[in-house]
Coordinates of C-alpha atoms in Angstrom, one line a residue:
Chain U
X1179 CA 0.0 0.0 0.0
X1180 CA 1.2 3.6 -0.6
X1181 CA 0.6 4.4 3.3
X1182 CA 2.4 2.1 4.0
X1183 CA 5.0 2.6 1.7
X1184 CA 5.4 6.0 2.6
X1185 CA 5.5 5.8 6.0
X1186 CA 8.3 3.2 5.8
X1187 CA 10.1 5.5 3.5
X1188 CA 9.9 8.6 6.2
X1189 CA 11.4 6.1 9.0
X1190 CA 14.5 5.3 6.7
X1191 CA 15.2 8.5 5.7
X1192 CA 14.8 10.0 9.5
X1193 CA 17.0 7.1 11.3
X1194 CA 19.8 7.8 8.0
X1195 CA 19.9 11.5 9.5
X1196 CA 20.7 10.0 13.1
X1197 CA 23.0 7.6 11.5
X1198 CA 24.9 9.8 9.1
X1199 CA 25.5 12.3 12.5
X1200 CA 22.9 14.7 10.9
X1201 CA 20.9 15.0 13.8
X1202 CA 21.4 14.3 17.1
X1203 CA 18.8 13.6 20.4
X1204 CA 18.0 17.0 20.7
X1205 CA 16.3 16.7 17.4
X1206 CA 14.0 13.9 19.2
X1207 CA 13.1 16.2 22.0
X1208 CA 11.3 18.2 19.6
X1209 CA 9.5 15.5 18.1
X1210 CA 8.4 14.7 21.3
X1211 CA 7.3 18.3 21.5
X1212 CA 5.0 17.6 18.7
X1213 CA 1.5 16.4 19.5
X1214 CA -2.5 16.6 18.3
X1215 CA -2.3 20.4 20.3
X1216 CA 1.3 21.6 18.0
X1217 CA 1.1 19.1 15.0
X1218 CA 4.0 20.2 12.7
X1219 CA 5.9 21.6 15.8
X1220 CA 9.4 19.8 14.4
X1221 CA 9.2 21.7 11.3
X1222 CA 7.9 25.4 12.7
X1223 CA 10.9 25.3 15.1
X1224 CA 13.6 24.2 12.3
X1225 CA 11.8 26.9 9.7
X1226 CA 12.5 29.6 12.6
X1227 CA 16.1 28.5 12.8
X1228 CA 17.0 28.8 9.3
X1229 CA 15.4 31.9 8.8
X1230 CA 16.9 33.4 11.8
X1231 CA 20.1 31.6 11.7
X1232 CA 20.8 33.2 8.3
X1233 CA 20.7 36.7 9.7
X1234 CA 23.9 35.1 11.7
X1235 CA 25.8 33.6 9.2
X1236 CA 25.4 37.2 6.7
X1237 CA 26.8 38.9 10.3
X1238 CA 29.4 36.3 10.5
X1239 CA 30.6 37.1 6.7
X1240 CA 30.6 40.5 6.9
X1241 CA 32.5 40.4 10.0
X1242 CA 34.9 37.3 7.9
X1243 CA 35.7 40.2 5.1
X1244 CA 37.1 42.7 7.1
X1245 CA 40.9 43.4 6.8
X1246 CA 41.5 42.8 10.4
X1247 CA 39.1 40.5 12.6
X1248 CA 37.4 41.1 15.4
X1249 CA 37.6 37.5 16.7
X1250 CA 35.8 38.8 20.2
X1251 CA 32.8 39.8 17.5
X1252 CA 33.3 36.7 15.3
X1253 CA 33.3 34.8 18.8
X1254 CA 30.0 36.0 20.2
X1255 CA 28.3 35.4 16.8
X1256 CA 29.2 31.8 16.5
X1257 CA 28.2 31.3 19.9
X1258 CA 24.8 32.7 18.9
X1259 CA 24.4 30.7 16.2
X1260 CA 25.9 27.2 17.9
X1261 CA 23.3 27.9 20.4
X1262 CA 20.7 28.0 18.5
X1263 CA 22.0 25.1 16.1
X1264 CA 22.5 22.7 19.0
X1265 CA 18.7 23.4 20.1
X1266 CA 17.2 21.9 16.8
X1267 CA 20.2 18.7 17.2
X1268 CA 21.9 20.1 13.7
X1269 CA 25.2 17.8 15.2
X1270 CA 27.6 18.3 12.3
X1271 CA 26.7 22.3 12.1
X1272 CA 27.7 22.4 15.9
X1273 CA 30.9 20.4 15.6
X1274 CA 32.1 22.4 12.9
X1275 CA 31.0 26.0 15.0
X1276 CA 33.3 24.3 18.0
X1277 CA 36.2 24.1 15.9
X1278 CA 35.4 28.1 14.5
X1279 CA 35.2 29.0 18.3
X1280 CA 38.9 27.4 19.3
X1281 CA 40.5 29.4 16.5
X1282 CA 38.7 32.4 17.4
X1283 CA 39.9 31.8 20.6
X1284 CA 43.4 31.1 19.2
X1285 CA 43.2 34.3 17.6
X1286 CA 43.2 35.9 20.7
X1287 CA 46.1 34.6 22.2
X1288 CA 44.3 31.7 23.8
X1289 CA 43.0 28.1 23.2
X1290 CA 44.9 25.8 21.4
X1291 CA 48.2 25.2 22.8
X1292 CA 49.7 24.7 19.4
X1293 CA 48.9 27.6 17.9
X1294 CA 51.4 29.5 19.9
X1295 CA 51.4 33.4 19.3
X1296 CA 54.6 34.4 21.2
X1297 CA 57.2 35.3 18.7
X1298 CA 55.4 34.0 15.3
X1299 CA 52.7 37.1 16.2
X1300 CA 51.8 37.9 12.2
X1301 CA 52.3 34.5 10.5
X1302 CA 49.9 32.7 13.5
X1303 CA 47.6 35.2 13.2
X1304 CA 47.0 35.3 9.6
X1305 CA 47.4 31.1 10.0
X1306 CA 44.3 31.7 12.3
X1307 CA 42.0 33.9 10.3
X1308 CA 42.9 31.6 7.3
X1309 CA 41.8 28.8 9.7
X1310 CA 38.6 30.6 11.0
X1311 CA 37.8 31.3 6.7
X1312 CA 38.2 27.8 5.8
X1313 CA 36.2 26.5 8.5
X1314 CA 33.4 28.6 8.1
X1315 CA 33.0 27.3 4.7
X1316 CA 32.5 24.1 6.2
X1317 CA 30.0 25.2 8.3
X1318 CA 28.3 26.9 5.4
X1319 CA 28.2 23.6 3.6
X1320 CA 27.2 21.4 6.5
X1321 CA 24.1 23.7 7.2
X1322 CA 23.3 23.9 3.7
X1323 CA 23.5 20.3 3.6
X1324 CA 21.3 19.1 6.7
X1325 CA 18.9 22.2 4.9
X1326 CA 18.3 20.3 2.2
X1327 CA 18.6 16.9 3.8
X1328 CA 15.7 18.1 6.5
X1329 CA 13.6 19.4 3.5
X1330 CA 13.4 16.0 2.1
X1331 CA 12.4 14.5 5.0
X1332 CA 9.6 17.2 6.0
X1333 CA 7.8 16.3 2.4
X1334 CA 8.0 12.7 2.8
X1335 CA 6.4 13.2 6.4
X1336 CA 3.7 15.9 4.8
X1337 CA 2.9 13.0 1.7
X1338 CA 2.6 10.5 4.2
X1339 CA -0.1 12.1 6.1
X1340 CA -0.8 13.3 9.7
X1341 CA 0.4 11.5 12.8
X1342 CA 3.0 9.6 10.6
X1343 CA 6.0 10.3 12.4
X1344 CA 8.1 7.6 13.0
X1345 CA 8.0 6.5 17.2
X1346 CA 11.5 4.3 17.8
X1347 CA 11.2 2.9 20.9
X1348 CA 13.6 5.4 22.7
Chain I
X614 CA 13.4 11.5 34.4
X615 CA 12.5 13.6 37.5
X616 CA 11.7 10.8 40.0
X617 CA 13.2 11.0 43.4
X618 CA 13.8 9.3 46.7
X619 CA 11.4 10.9 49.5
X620 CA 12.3 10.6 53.0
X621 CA 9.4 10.5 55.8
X622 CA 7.9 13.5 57.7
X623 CA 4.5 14.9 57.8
X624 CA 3.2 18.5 58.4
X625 CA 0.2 20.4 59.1
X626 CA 0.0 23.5 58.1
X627 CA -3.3 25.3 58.5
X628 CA -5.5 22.9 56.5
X629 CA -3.1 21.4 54.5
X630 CA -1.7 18.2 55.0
X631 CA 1.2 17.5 53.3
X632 CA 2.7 13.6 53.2
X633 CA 5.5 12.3 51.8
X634 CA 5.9 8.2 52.0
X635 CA 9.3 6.5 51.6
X636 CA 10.1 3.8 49.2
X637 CA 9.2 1.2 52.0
X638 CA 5.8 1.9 51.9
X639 CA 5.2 1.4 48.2
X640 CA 7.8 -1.0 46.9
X641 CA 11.2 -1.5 47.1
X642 CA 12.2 -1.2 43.5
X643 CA 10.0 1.7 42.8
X644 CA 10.4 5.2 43.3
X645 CA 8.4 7.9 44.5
X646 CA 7.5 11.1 42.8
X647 CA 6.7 14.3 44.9
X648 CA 4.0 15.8 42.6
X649 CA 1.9 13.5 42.8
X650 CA 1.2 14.0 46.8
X651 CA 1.9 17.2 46.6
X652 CA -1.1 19.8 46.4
X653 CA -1.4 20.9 42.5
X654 CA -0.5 24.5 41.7
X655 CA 0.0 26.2 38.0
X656 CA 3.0 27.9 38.1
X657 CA 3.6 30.5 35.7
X658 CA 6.9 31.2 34.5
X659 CA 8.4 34.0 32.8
X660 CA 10.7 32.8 30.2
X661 CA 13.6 35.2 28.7
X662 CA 15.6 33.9 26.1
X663 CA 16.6 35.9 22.6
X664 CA 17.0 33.2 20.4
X665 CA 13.9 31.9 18.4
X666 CA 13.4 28.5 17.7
X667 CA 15.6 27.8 21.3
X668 CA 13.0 29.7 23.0
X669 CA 9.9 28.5 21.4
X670 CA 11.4 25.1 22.5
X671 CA 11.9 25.6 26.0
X672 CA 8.4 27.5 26.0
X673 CA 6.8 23.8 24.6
X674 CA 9.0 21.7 26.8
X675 CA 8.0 24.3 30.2
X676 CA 4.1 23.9 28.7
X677 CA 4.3 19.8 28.6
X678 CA 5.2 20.0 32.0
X679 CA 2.2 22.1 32.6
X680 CA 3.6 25.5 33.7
X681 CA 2.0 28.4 32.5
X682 CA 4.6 30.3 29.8
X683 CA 5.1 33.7 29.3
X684 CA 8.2 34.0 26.8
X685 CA 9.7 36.9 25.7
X686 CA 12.9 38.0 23.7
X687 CA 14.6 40.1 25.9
X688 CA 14.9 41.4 29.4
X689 CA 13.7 45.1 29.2
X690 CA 10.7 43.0 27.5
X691 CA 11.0 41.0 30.9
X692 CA 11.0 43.4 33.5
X693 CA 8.2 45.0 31.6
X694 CA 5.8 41.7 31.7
X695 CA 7.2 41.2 35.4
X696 CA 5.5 44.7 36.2
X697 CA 2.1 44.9 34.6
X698 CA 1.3 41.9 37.3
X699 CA -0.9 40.2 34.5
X700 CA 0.8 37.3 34.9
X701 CA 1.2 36.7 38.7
X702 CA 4.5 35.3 37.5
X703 CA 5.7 32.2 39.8
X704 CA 9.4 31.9 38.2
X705 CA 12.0 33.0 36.3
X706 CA 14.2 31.1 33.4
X707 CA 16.0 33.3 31.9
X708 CA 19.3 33.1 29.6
X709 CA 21.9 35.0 30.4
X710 CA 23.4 36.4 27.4
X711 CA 20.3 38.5 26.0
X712 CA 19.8 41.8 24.2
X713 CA 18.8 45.5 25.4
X714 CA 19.8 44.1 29.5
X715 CA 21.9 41.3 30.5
X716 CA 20.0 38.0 32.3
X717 CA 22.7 39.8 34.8
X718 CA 21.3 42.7 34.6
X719 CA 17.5 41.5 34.7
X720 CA 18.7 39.2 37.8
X721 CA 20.1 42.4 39.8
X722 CA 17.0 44.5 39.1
X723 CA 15.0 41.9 40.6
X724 CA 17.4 40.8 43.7
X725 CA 16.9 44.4 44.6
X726 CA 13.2 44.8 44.4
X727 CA 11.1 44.5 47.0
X728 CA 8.5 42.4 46.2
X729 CA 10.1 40.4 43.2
X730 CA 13.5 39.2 44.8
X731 CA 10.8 36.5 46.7
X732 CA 10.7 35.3 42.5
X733 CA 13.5 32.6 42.4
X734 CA 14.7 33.5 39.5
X735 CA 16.8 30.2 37.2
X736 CA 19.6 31.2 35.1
X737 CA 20.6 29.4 32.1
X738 CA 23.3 29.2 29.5
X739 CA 25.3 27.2 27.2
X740 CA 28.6 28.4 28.5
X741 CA 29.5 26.8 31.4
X742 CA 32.2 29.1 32.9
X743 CA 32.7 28.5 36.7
X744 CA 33.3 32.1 36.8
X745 CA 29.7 33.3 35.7
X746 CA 27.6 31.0 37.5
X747 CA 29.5 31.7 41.2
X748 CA 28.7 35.0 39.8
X749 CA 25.0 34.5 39.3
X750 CA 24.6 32.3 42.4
X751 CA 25.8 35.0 44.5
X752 CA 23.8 38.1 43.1
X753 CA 20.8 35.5 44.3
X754 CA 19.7 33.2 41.6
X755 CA 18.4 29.9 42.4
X756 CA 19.9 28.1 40.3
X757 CA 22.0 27.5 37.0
X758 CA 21.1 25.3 33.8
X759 CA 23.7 24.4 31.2
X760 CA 22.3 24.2 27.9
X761 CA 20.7 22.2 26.2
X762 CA 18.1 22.1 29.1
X763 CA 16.0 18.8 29.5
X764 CA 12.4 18.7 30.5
X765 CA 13.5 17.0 33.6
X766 CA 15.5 20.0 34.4
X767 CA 12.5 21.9 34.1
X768 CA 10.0 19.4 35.4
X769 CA 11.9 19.9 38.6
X770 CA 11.4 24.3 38.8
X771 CA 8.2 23.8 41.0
X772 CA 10.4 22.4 43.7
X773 CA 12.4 26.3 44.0
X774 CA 8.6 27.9 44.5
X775 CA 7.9 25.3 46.8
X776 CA 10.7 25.9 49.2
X777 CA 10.6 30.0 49.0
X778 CA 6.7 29.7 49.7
X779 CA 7.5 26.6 52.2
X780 CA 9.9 28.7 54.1
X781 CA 7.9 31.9 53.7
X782 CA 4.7 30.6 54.5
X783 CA 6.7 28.5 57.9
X784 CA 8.6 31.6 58.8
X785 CA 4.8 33.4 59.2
X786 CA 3.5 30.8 60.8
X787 CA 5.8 30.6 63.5
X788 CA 5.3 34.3 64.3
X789 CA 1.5 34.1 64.2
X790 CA 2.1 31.3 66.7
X791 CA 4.1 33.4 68.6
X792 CA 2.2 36.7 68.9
X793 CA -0.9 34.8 69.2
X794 CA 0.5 32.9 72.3
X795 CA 1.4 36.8 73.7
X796 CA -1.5 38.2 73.1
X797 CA -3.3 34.9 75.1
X798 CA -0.6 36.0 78.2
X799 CA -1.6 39.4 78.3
X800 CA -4.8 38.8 78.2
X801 CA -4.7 36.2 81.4
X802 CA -2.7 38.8 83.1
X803 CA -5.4 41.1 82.7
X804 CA -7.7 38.9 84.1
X805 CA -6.3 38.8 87.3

C-alpha cells in the first residue's frame, strides 16, 4: 500500500539522518514536543532556525571580510548561532561552529596550545583567520546540507499524512 | 526522568496536609515522585531567552510540564511583563546572554526589588564558565542550567517555588504562633 510505503520510507530516511550524524537527540526532543495540540511543531521550530540563523551567518561574513578581525565579535556570533544550532540537534553544524570558536579563541592569544602566538605574532595570526575562513565554509556547507537533507524528509512526512511520524522505541 | 527518593515527615499546616511516603511503603524497586502528593498548583513562569526557535522550544518543553509560559525576547521586554502583574508570575528562566539588558542585569533588578526578589529566579546558559555561575549564584539566583536544558531539568522548577513559599509561609507561621501565644498572656494577666 502507498501508506504504508510512505510511512516506511519517512522512517529510513529520519534514522539515515541520526545515523549519518545529521541529527542528534535533541532533534527527538522536539519530536516529542510535537503532538494533536502543535502538529507540525518539528518543522515550525527548524523553519524559525533557518530563517533566523541566516541573519547570523550574513553577520558572521561580513565580520569574515574585514581586513583585520574582530575574533571577540566573530566569537559572540558563533556562539549565537551554535546555540541555536545545538537546540534543533543540527550535530555536524555544531561540531564544525566548536572548531570556529577554538580558533577564534586562538586568535586571541588563547585556546589551542599549538597555535602559539609568542614570537610568530603575524604569520599565526593570519594562520588563524585563514583557519577561521576555511572552516566557516565548512559550516556553510554542513548547514546547507542538513537544509536540504531536513527538506526531504519534512515532504515525505507531509505525503505521508498526519500522525506519521516515526516512534523508535527510545 | 524527575523521580526522586522521599524521605518521611508529615506537616500540618493550616489545612493542608502535606505527606511524603518513603520507598518502604510502596515498593522496594519503585520510586516515589513528589507531585503526585503534593497539592497541585499552575506555576507560571516568565521565560527570557533571545534566540527563536531555542526559545519556542523551552516554552513547549515548560508547557508539557504544565507550567504556564510567558516568553519573551529580551529582558527590558521582561521586567516589563514582570510589572504589569498580569501574569502573577511564579518563576523565572532566563538566559543570560540576552539583548537591550543582560540576564545579569534583569537578575540584579529583581534581587533588589522589594517584592520580586521572593521570584526565584533560574539562570541558564550554554557556556558553562565557573566564573559566571558563582557569579549569578551569588547576586541571588536559584539556580544555574547548562544548555541544552532537558524537560526534567525543568519538570523539577516547581520544587524552587515550593521551598521560598515553604519557608515563607513556615517563617509566618511561626510568628503568628508566637504573637498569638502573647496576646493569650496578656490577656490572662489582665484577668487577674
Amino acid at each position: 500500500m502507498e501508506r504504508t510505503r510512505l510511512r516506511r520510507q519517512v522512517a529510513l530516511t529520519r534514522q539515515s539522518l541520526f545515523d549519518q550524524g545529521f541529527l542528534d537527540e535533541q532533534f527527538i526532543q522536539l519530536e516529542d514536543l510535537q503532538d494533536d495540540a502543535n502538529p507540525n511543531f518539528v518543522e515550525e521550530v527548524v523553519t524559525l532556525y533557518y530563517r533566523d540563523s541566516a541573519r547570523l551567518i550574513t553577520n558572521i561574513e561580513k565580520a569574515l571580510e574585514k581586513n583585520s578581525l574582530d575574533f571577540n565579535k566573530l566569537d559572540g556570533f558563533m556562539h549565537q548561532f551554535k546555540g541555536s544550532s545545538s537546540s534543533i540537534g543540527a550535530k555536524k553544524v555544531k561540531a564544525e561552529c566548536t572548531l570556529f570558536r577554538e580558533y577564534c579563541r586562538a586568535g586571541n592569544g588563547e585556546g589551542l596550545p599549538h597555535l602559539s602566538v609568542q614570537g610568530l605574532n603575524g604569520f599565526a595570526w593570519i594562520h588563524t583567520s585563514c583557519r577561521c575562513t576555511r572552516t566557516f565554509q565548512q559550516i556553510k556547507k554542513e548547514y546547507a546540507t542538513l537544509k536540504r537533507k531536513l527538506e526531504a524528509y519534512f515532504q515525505v512526512v507531509r505525503q505521508a499524512g498526519p500522525a506519521e511520524t516515526a516512534c523508535w522505541p527510545k | 526522568m524527575g523521580e526522586v527518593v522521599v524521605s518521611s515527615s508529615s506537616e500540618e499546616e493550616e489545612g493542608m496536609v502535606v505527606e511524603f511516603e518513603t520507598e518502604k511503603d510502596i515498593g522496594s524497586s519503585e520510586v516515589v515522585r513528589w507531585e503526585e502528593f503534593l497539592p497541585r498548583m499552575v506555576l507560571s513562569v516568565l521565560l527570557v531567552e533571545a534566540d527563536d526557535s531555542t526559545r519556542q522550544i523551552i516554552a513547549a518543553l515548560l508547557r508539557k510540564c504544565s507550567y504556564r509560559v510567558a516568553a519573551v525576547p529580551d529582558g527590558l521586554m521582561a521586567w516589563e511583563t514582570l510589572k504589569d502583574g498580569h501574569h502573577n508570575i511564579d518563576l523565572i528562566l532566563t538566559e543570560v546572554e540576552l539583548p537591550s539588558i543582560s540576564g545579569y542585569a534583569l537578575l540584579t533588578l529583581v534581587m533588589e526589588h522589594d517584592v520580586y526578589k521572593n521570584i526565584p529566579v533560574i539562570m541558564m546558559s550554554s557556556h558553562d564558565s565557573i566564573s559566571m555561575v558563582l557569579n549569578c549564584l551569588l547576586k541571588g539566583a536559584a539556580d544555574f542550567l547548562i544548555k541544552p536544558v532537558r524537560k526534567n531539568e525543568l519538570r523539577n522548577l516547581w520544587q524552587h517555588v515550593w521551598k521560598r513559599q515553604t519557608v515563607c509561609f513556615t517563617f509566618k507561621l511561626v510568628l503568628f504562633i508566637f504573637l498569638a501565644w502573647f496576646v493569650f498572656l496578656h490577656m490572662i494577666m489582665e484577668v487577674y
